[in-house]
Amino acid sequence: MKIDFDVIVIGAGFAGMYMLHRLRGLGFGCRVIEAGSGVGGTWYWNRYPGARCDVESVQYSYQFDPRLEQEWEWTERYATQPEILKYANHVADRYDLRRDIRFDTRVTRATFDDKDSVWTVETDRSDRLVARFVVTALGCLSAPNTPKIPGLADFTGPTYHTGNWPHEGVDFTGKTVGVIGTGSSAIQSIPIMAQQARHLTVFQRTANYTIPAHNAPLDPHYVAQVKANYRTMRKRAKTLPAGIDLAINMASAIETPAEERQRLYQERWDYGGLGFMASFSDLLLNDESNRTAQDFVKAKIRQIVEDPETAKALAPKNIIGCKRLCVDTGYWATFNRPNVTLVDISDEPIETITPTGLRAKGRDYTFDCLVLATGFDAMTGALLRIDIRGRGGVSLKDKWSEGPKTYLGLAMAGFPKLFTITGPGSPSVLTNMLPSIEQHVDWIADCLAALRATGATVIEAEPRAEEEWVGHVGSIADNTLRSTCSSWYVGANIPGKPRVFMPYIGGLPAYIERCEAVVARGYEGFTLA
Ligand code: NA7
């Protein structure tokens, strides 16, 4: 059988780009297939106004090449989507990656051939490529969720999804706009859309927590200091659960005297960002502790939002940090604007989209443009959009009918020679994605090099190892409050999706240790042939 490539990588976001770079360095013949017209993945598609990373720019970057670290200049504490996309393009140019990436091409099917032990990858451009190995680099939040609200196709104005935003941008000046959703994408974009629109109506199903970003241009002295100490900072970050270098207060919230607790929350609030959840170490372990953080933020909402009814509706009812915490610039204060209306739809779903707006709770709302800030079919959606068939023609869809099953989020029993970068069952979305991506890519690259060195041509996760890992991922998730609410972490945002806590919550250090131990024990839990 003619083999086209040693490895086919699906996706040219940060994961696919670094995978290509590593494989090339090892002398493997590699092709990356990418649906978009450019690199960047998430940052290629999510071009909605205000899109930023919620991890600070100096940390949300590659660390594999110190020269890249030193030469790239981030301009703001939290990088904007255009700046991150520029960085991705810079990386593509700097390492001459594009010549091995096939753009504007979507993989539709990947089939394992039991006899020849190869994968055939098919695309929407009628390619049929044969590879020894396949690596998926599809991103965790890359299959946009368009809810099946009746009448959606009847809306006569433009409809935009935050996860697939027009490249030329959208100017809402003078328009009336309806926004469905109050997740991170909505929380980032609403303040900006509100400045442009004649009127903005926000339809909120679940009120969400957000912490101010206090974003600002980066101080050159701070940047110089980071650059001088990059190795130390990166190393320290890898010893912390989220792979982000930030100070975690190991005290318990509930055991800290109220006044001191308040002072610490205020300090974190003033500093801004996701580090708020590190105010105390038990916020996601203890209900009572969590409530103290909820109360702090709810008091802030009441202080900022002038209309008591709106403030009440904006106050989240969930555990803080159960759904992913958001980071904003002026979100709550936006609801003080006369041109912004909040509609609470928590008790009744939207009845229908109409040609001129939507109907909810028996009332008609009209607007010129509709924005769906309705998120993603997270973690599994992008994989399941591809018809992936393993041994004996078994489909991934069938294998995962009760929820995703992987070994380390890296590989699956029955799907030999297929690796998933930041797949379900890995720390992925609970960590800084960049170091997690690099760790996975390095693990996979080293594995392929080790197989080549030993003459092995097949690697496959063993069912027992997979089962044990899935059990472990589930049981540690059950120990935290994070698995208790209806979030995309558990697939609750997608009707009919099995409710399983998908990422590994044990933290990056424990995960890395486990991955390294697996290698040290001769790829324990894998069958090599
Ligand atoms: P999210 O966080 O999944 O938010 C989607 C929002 O859309 C959320 O408020 C949903 O309400 C709402 N939604 C979804 N479907 C509906 C329907 N049918 N009716 C009303 N409201 C709906 O996605 P984002 O894009 O904001 O952020 C994703 C991640 O990207 C984020 O966590 C960061 O990591 C970056 P719900 O909460 O499900 O009730």
mmCIF file of N, CA, C and O and ligand atoms in Angstrom, residues 42-43 46 48 52 54 141 145-149 161-163 180-188 203-208 318 323-326 345-346 348-350 372-378 429 486-489 492-495, ligand 1:
data_model
loop_
_atom_site.group_PDB
_atom_site.id
_atom_site.type_symbol
_atom_site.label_atom_id
_atom_site.label_comp_id
_atom_site.label_asym_id
_atom_site.label_seq_id
_atom_site.Cartn_x
_atom_site.Cartn_y
_atom_site.Cartn_z
ATOM 1 N N THR A 42 -8.616 28.337 17.366
ATOM 2 C CA THR A 42 -9.550 29.167 18.137
ATOM 3 C C THR A 42 -9.424 30.646 17.779
ATOM 4 O O THR A 42 -10.426 31.344 17.625
ATOM 5 N N TRP A 43 -8.189 31.073 17.638
ATOM 6 C CA TRP A 43 -7.943 32.512 17.439
ATOM 7 C C TRP A 43 -8.136 32.917 15.994
ATOM 8 O O TRP A 43 -8.129 34.099 15.658
ATOM 9 N N ASN A 46 -12.564 32.821 16.373
ATOM 10 C CA ASN A 46 -13.283 33.634 17.381
ATOM 11 C C ASN A 46 -12.888 35.108 17.288
ATOM 12 O O ASN A 46 -12.130 35.608 18.087
ATOM 13 N N TYR A 48 -14.900 37.766 17.470
ATOM 14 C CA TYR A 48 -15.946 38.669 17.969
ATOM 15 C C TYR A 48 -15.306 39.855 18.699
ATOM 16 O O TYR A 48 -14.168 39.764 19.171
ATOM 17 N N ARG A 52 -10.445 38.035 23.806
ATOM 18 C CA ARG A 52 -9.118 38.028 24.423
ATOM 19 C C ARG A 52 -8.906 36.711 25.110
ATOM 20 O O ARG A 52 -9.865 36.051 25.504
ATOM 21 N N ASP A 54 -8.004 34.711 28.495
ATOM 22 C CA ASP A 54 -8.151 35.010 29.928
ATOM 23 C C ASP A 54 -6.923 34.567 30.732
ATOM 24 O O ASP A 54 -6.918 34.633 31.955
ATOM 25 N N LEU A 141 -12.553 23.740 22.168
ATOM 26 C CA LEU A 141 -13.733 24.600 22.008
ATOM 27 C C LEU A 141 -13.731 25.100 20.569
ATOM 28 O O LEU A 141 -13.428 26.258 20.287
ATOM 29 N N ASN A 145 -21.676 25.707 18.936
ATOM 30 C CA ASN A 145 -22.999 25.178 19.250
ATOM 31 C C ASN A 145 -24.059 26.178 18.797
ATOM 32 O O ASN A 145 -24.174 27.264 19.363
ATOM 33 N N THR A 146 -24.802 25.796 17.786
ATOM 34 C CA THR A 146 -25.949 26.616 17.367
ATOM 35 C C THR A 146 -27.189 25.942 17.922
ATOM 36 O O THR A 146 -27.552 24.845 17.475
ATOM 37 N N PRO A 147 -27.811 26.551 18.932
ATOM 38 C CA PRO A 147 -28.936 25.861 19.572
ATOM 39 C C PRO A 147 -30.105 25.690 18.614
ATOM 40 O O PRO A 147 -30.306 26.503 17.717
ATOM 41 N N LYS A 148 -30.833 24.608 18.846
ATOM 42 C CA LYS A 148 -31.970 24.321 17.955
ATOM 43 C C LYS A 148 -33.202 25.054 18.467
ATOM 44 O O LYS A 148 -34.161 24.444 18.938
ATOM 45 N N ILE A 149 -33.147 26.377 18.383
ATOM 46 C CA ILE A 149 -34.315 27.162 18.803
ATOM 47 C C ILE A 149 -35.261 27.241 17.610
ATOM 48 O O ILE A 149 -34.811 27.551 16.496
ATOM 49 N N HIS A 161 -22.462 34.057 14.934
ATOM 50 C CA HIS A 161 -22.056 33.207 16.066
ATOM 51 C C HIS A 161 -20.682 33.687 16.519
ATOM 52 O O HIS A 161 -19.777 33.848 15.678
ATOM 53 N N THR A 162 -20.525 33.902 17.820
ATOM 54 C CA THR A 162 -19.232 34.423 18.307
ATOM 55 C C THR A 162 -18.070 33.502 17.917
ATOM 56 O O THR A 162 -16.957 33.962 17.703
ATOM 57 N N GLY A 163 -18.353 32.196 17.830
ATOM 58 C CA GLY A 163 -17.299 31.234 17.531
ATOM 59 C C GLY A 163 -16.980 31.113 16.044
ATOM 60 O O GLY A 163 -16.127 30.313 15.662
ATOM 61 N N ILE A 180 -27.932 36.180 22.506
ATOM 62 C CA ILE A 180 -28.324 35.014 23.306
ATOM 63 C C ILE A 180 -27.061 34.437 23.928
ATOM 64 O O ILE A 180 -26.106 34.099 23.217
ATOM 65 N N GLY A 181 -27.060 34.332 25.251
ATOM 66 C CA GLY A 181 -25.912 33.748 25.949
ATOM 67 C C GLY A 181 -25.204 34.764 26.824
ATOM 68 O O GLY A 181 -25.164 35.960 26.505
ATOM 69 N N THR A 182 -24.704 34.266 27.932
ATOM 70 C CA THR A 182 -23.920 35.105 28.845
ATOM 71 C C THR A 182 -22.711 34.326 29.366
ATOM 72 O O THR A 182 -22.383 34.360 30.548
ATOM 73 N N GLY A 183 -22.060 33.578 28.448
ATOM 74 C CA GLY A 183 -20.795 32.934 28.792
ATOM 75 C C GLY A 183 -19.651 33.905 28.528
ATOM 76 O O GLY A 183 -19.870 35.107 28.326
ATOM 77 N N SER A 184 -18.462 33.377 28.479
ATOM 78 C CA SER A 184 -17.274 34.219 28.339
ATOM 79 C C SER A 184 -17.313 35.069 27.066
ATOM 80 O O SER A 184 -16.983 36.262 27.091
ATOM 81 N N SER A 185 -17.738 34.463 25.958
ATOM 82 C CA SER A 185 -17.745 35.205 24.683
ATOM 83 C C SER A 185 -18.713 36.384 24.766
ATOM 84 O O SER A 185 -18.410 37.482 24.279
ATOM 85 N N ALA A 186 -19.881 36.157 25.369
ATOM 86 C CA ALA A 186 -20.857 37.232 25.522
ATOM 87 C C ALA A 186 -20.317 38.296 26.483
ATOM 88 O O ALA A 186 -20.410 39.498 26.213
ATOM 89 N N ILE A 187 -19.747 37.845 27.576
ATOM 90 C CA ILE A 187 -19.274 38.774 28.604
ATOM 91 C C ILE A 187 -18.144 39.665 28.068
ATOM 92 O O ILE A 187 -18.033 40.827 28.416
ATOM 93 N N GLN A 188 -17.345 39.112 27.145
ATOM 94 C CA GLN A 188 -16.297 39.934 26.535
ATOM 95 C C GLN A 188 -16.866 40.878 25.468
ATOM 96 O O GLN A 188 -16.393 41.999 25.313
ATOM 97 N N PHE A 203 -30.227 38.133 26.298
ATOM 98 C CA PHE A 203 -31.087 37.055 26.787
ATOM 99 C C PHE A 203 -30.230 36.102 27.611
ATOM 100 O O PHE A 203 -29.347 35.432 27.081
ATOM 101 N N GLN A 204 -30.499 36.077 28.889
ATOM 102 C CA GLN A 204 -29.648 35.340 29.828
ATOM 103 C C GLN A 204 -30.363 34.113 30.391
ATOM 104 O O GLN A 204 -31.376 34.219 31.068
ATOM 105 N N ARG A 205 -29.805 32.931 30.074
ATOM 106 C CA ARG A 205 -30.384 31.698 30.639
ATOM 107 C C ARG A 205 -29.767 31.404 31.999
ATOM 108 O O ARG A 205 -30.460 31.006 32.928
ATOM 109 N N THR A 206 -28.448 31.581 32.095
ATOM 110 C CA THR A 206 -27.772 31.350 33.378
ATOM 111 C C THR A 206 -26.861 32.532 33.668
ATOM 112 O O THR A 206 -25.965 32.828 32.862
ATOM 113 N N ALA A 207 -27.094 33.182 34.785
ATOM 114 C CA ALA A 207 -26.207 34.290 35.158
ATOM 115 C C ALA A 207 -24.829 33.725 35.480
ATOM 116 O O ALA A 207 -24.712 32.623 36.018
ATOM 117 N N ASN A 208 -23.801 34.482 35.148
ATOM 118 C CA ASN A 208 -22.439 33.968 35.233
ATOM 119 C C ASN A 208 -21.567 34.870 36.098
ATOM 120 O O ASN A 208 -21.825 36.053 36.212
ATOM 121 N N ASN A 318 -25.306 29.846 40.800
ATOM 122 C CA ASN A 318 -24.410 28.682 40.855
ATOM 123 C C ASN A 318 -23.278 28.872 41.846
ATOM 124 O O ASN A 318 -23.025 29.966 42.330
ATOM 125 N N LYS A 323 -19.060 26.626 36.583
ATOM 126 C CA LYS A 323 -18.894 26.936 35.167
ATOM 127 C C LYS A 323 -17.596 27.711 35.096
ATOM 128 O O LYS A 323 -17.191 28.339 36.090
ATOM 129 N N ARG A 324 -16.976 27.729 33.957
ATOM 130 C CA ARG A 324 -15.699 28.428 33.860
ATOM 131 C C ARG A 324 -15.862 29.917 34.210
ATOM 132 O O ARG A 324 -16.734 30.593 33.665
ATOM 133 N N LEU A 325 -15.016 30.387 35.096
ATOM 134 C CA LEU A 325 -15.055 31.784 35.511
ATOM 135 C C LEU A 325 -14.716 32.663 34.309
ATOM 136 O O LEU A 325 -13.866 32.306 33.497
ATOM 137 N N CYS A 326 -15.369 33.819 34.212
ATOM 138 C CA CYS A 326 -15.079 34.730 33.101
ATOM 139 C C CYS A 326 -14.232 35.891 33.604
ATOM 140 O O CYS A 326 -14.178 36.167 34.808
ATOM 141 N N ILE A 345 -34.177 34.664 31.039
ATOM 142 C CA ILE A 345 -34.969 33.544 30.484
ATOM 143 C C ILE A 345 -34.625 32.252 31.227
ATOM 144 O O ILE A 345 -34.708 31.161 30.663
ATOM 145 N N SER A 346 -34.222 32.398 32.483
ATOM 146 C CA SER A 346 -33.777 31.214 33.235
ATOM 147 C C SER A 346 -34.926 30.250 33.513
ATOM 148 O O SER A 346 -34.717 29.044 33.642
ATOM 149 N N GLU A 348 -37.779 29.894 31.597
ATOM 150 C CA GLU A 348 -38.529 29.448 30.404
ATOM 151 C C GLU A 348 -37.642 29.598 29.184
ATOM 152 O O GLU A 348 -37.094 30.674 28.975
ATOM 153 N N PRO A 349 -37.484 28.566 28.385
ATOM 154 C CA PRO A 349 -36.650 28.724 27.188
ATOM 155 C C PRO A 349 -37.264 29.705 26.201
ATOM 156 O O PRO A 349 -38.482 29.954 26.255
ATOM 157 N N ILE A 350 -36.441 30.226 25.317
ATOM 158 C CA ILE A 350 -36.939 31.086 24.236
ATOM 159 C C ILE A 350 -37.981 30.272 23.471
ATOM 160 O O ILE A 350 -37.723 29.116 23.108
ATOM 161 N N LEU A 372 -25.443 34.973 18.400
ATOM 162 C CA LEU A 372 -25.477 33.728 19.179
ATOM 163 C C LEU A 372 -24.132 33.601 19.886
ATOM 164 O O LEU A 372 -23.114 33.316 19.243
ATOM 165 N N ALA A 373 -24.153 33.856 21.183
ATOM 166 C CA ALA A 373 -22.919 33.678 21.974
ATOM 167 C C ALA A 373 -23.123 32.384 22.761
ATOM 168 O O ALA A 373 -23.050 32.353 23.981
ATOM 169 N N THR A 374 -23.446 31.335 22.013
ATOM 170 C CA THR A 374 -23.981 30.114 22.620
ATOM 171 C C THR A 374 -22.951 28.996 22.752
ATOM 172 O O THR A 374 -23.314 27.845 22.996
ATOM 173 N N GLY A 375 -21.690 29.341 22.596
ATOM 174 C CA GLY A 375 -20.635 28.400 22.984
ATOM 175 C C GLY A 375 -20.383 27.260 22.010
ATOM 176 O O GLY A 375 -20.655 27.351 20.813
ATOM 177 N N PHE A 376 -19.935 26.153 22.577
ATOM 178 C CA PHE A 376 -19.379 25.056 21.778
ATOM 179 C C PHE A 376 -19.858 23.697 22.272
ATOM 180 O O PHE A 376 -20.184 23.540 23.441
ATOM 181 N N ASP A 377 -19.806 22.746 21.373
ATOM 182 C CA ASP A 377 -19.928 21.346 21.760
ATOM 183 C C ASP A 377 -18.500 20.969 22.196
ATOM 184 O O ASP A 377 -17.670 20.547 21.391
ATOM 185 N N ALA A 378 -18.234 21.203 23.479
ATOM 186 C CA ALA A 378 -16.854 21.222 23.966
ATOM 187 C C ALA A 378 -16.221 19.834 24.036
ATOM 188 O O ALA A 378 -16.891 18.840 24.297
ATOM 189 N N VAL A 429 -8.578 22.079 29.241
ATOM 190 C CA VAL A 429 -9.301 23.328 29.504
ATOM 191 C C VAL A 429 -9.250 23.793 30.959
ATOM 192 O O VAL A 429 -9.673 24.902 31.270
ATOM 193 N N SER A 486 -24.454 22.547 35.695
ATOM 194 C CA SER A 486 -24.684 22.260 34.268
ATOM 195 C C SER A 486 -23.756 23.095 33.398
ATOM 196 O O SER A 486 -24.148 24.131 32.881
ATOM 197 N N SER A 487 -22.543 22.637 33.247
ATOM 198 C CA SER A 487 -21.566 23.405 32.472
ATOM 199 C C SER A 487 -21.190 22.643 31.209
ATOM 200 O O SER A 487 -21.555 21.478 31.044
ATOM 201 N N TRP A 488 -20.417 23.292 30.357
ATOM 202 C CA TRP A 488 -19.928 22.551 29.182
ATOM 203 C C TRP A 488 -18.866 21.533 29.566
ATOM 204 O O TRP A 488 -18.574 20.633 28.799
ATOM 205 N N TYR A 489 -18.283 21.654 30.778
ATOM 206 C CA TYR A 489 -17.329 20.633 31.238
ATOM 207 C C TYR A 489 -18.008 19.259 31.306
ATOM 208 O O TYR A 489 -17.360 18.230 31.146
ATOM 209 N N ALA A 492 -23.387 19.600 29.536
ATOM 210 C CA ALA A 492 -24.785 19.909 29.808
ATOM 211 C C ALA A 492 -25.378 20.940 28.859
ATOM 212 O O ALA A 492 -26.600 21.086 28.796
ATOM 213 N N ASN A 493 -24.522 21.653 28.134
ATOM 214 C CA ASN A 493 -25.052 22.689 27.226
ATOM 215 C C ASN A 493 -25.553 22.103 25.905
ATOM 216 O O ASN A 493 -26.151 22.807 25.109
ATOM 217 N N ILE A 494 -25.296 20.825 25.687
ATOM 218 C CA ILE A 494 -25.715 20.197 24.428
ATOM 219 C C ILE A 494 -26.790 19.159 24.735
ATOM 220 O O ILE A 494 -26.511 18.143 25.390
ATOM 221 N N PRO A 495 -28.033 19.407 24.293
ATOM 222 C CA PRO A 495 -29.095 18.452 24.599
ATOM 223 C C PRO A 495 -28.722 17.033 24.143
ATOM 224 O O PRO A 495 -28.230 16.845 23.033
HETATM 225 P P1 NA7 B 1 -20.338 29.184 26.965
HETATM 226 O O1 NA7 B 1 -19.527 29.511 28.135
HETATM 227 O O2 NA7 B 1 -20.765 27.787 26.763
HETATM 228 O O3 NA7 B 1 -21.607 30.135 26.992
HETATM 229 C C1 NA7 B 1 -22.709 29.931 26.148
HETATM 230 C C2 NA7 B 1 -23.863 30.745 26.632
HETATM 231 O O4 NA7 B 1 -24.977 30.548 25.771
HETATM 232 C C3 NA7 B 1 -24.325 30.337 28.026
HETATM 233 O O5 NA7 B 1 -24.710 31.488 28.709
HETATM 234 C C4 NA7 B 1 -25.511 29.436 27.712
HETATM 235 O O6 NA7 B 1 -26.427 29.327 28.763
HETATM 236 C C5 NA7 B 1 -26.106 30.153 26.538
HETATM 237 N N1 NA7 B 1 -26.977 29.297 25.725
HETATM 238 C C6 NA7 B 1 -26.625 28.185 25.032
HETATM 239 N N2 NA7 B 1 -27.703 27.670 24.432
HETATM 240 C C7 NA7 B 1 -28.747 28.458 24.757
HETATM 241 C C8 NA7 B 1 -30.125 28.436 24.441
HETATM 242 N N3 NA7 B 1 -30.649 27.480 23.679
HETATM 243 N N4 NA7 B 1 -30.918 29.408 24.956
HETATM 244 C C9 NA7 B 1 -30.385 30.366 25.720
HETATM 245 N N5 NA7 B 1 -29.087 30.444 26.064
HETATM 246 C C10 NA7 B 1 -28.282 29.500 25.582
HETATM 247 O O7 NA7 B 1 -19.597 29.620 25.603
HETATM 248 P P2 NA7 B 1 -18.626 30.848 25.352
HETATM 249 O O8 NA7 B 1 -18.366 30.898 23.897
HETATM 250 O O9 NA7 B 1 -19.124 32.065 25.985
HETATM 251 O O10 NA7 B 1 -17.312 30.449 26.114
HETATM 252 C C11 NA7 B 1 -16.710 29.182 25.935
HETATM 253 C C12 NA7 B 1 -15.356 29.172 26.534
HETATM 254 O O11 NA7 B 1 -14.471 29.899 25.686
HETATM 255 C C13 NA7 B 1 -15.210 29.839 27.853
HETATM 256 O O12 NA7 B 1 -15.541 29.051 28.922
HETATM 257 C C14 NA7 B 1 -13.754 30.207 27.875
HETATM 258 O O13 NA7 B 1 -12.991 29.100 28.226
HETATM 259 C C15 NA7 B 1 -13.457 30.532 26.465
HETATM 260 P P3 NA7 B 1 -26.238 28.165 29.898
HETATM 261 O O14 NA7 B 1 -25.087 28.627 30.734
HETATM 262 O O15 NA7 B 1 -25.924 26.887 29.152
HETATM 263 O O16 NA7 B 1 -27.522 28.127 30.599
#
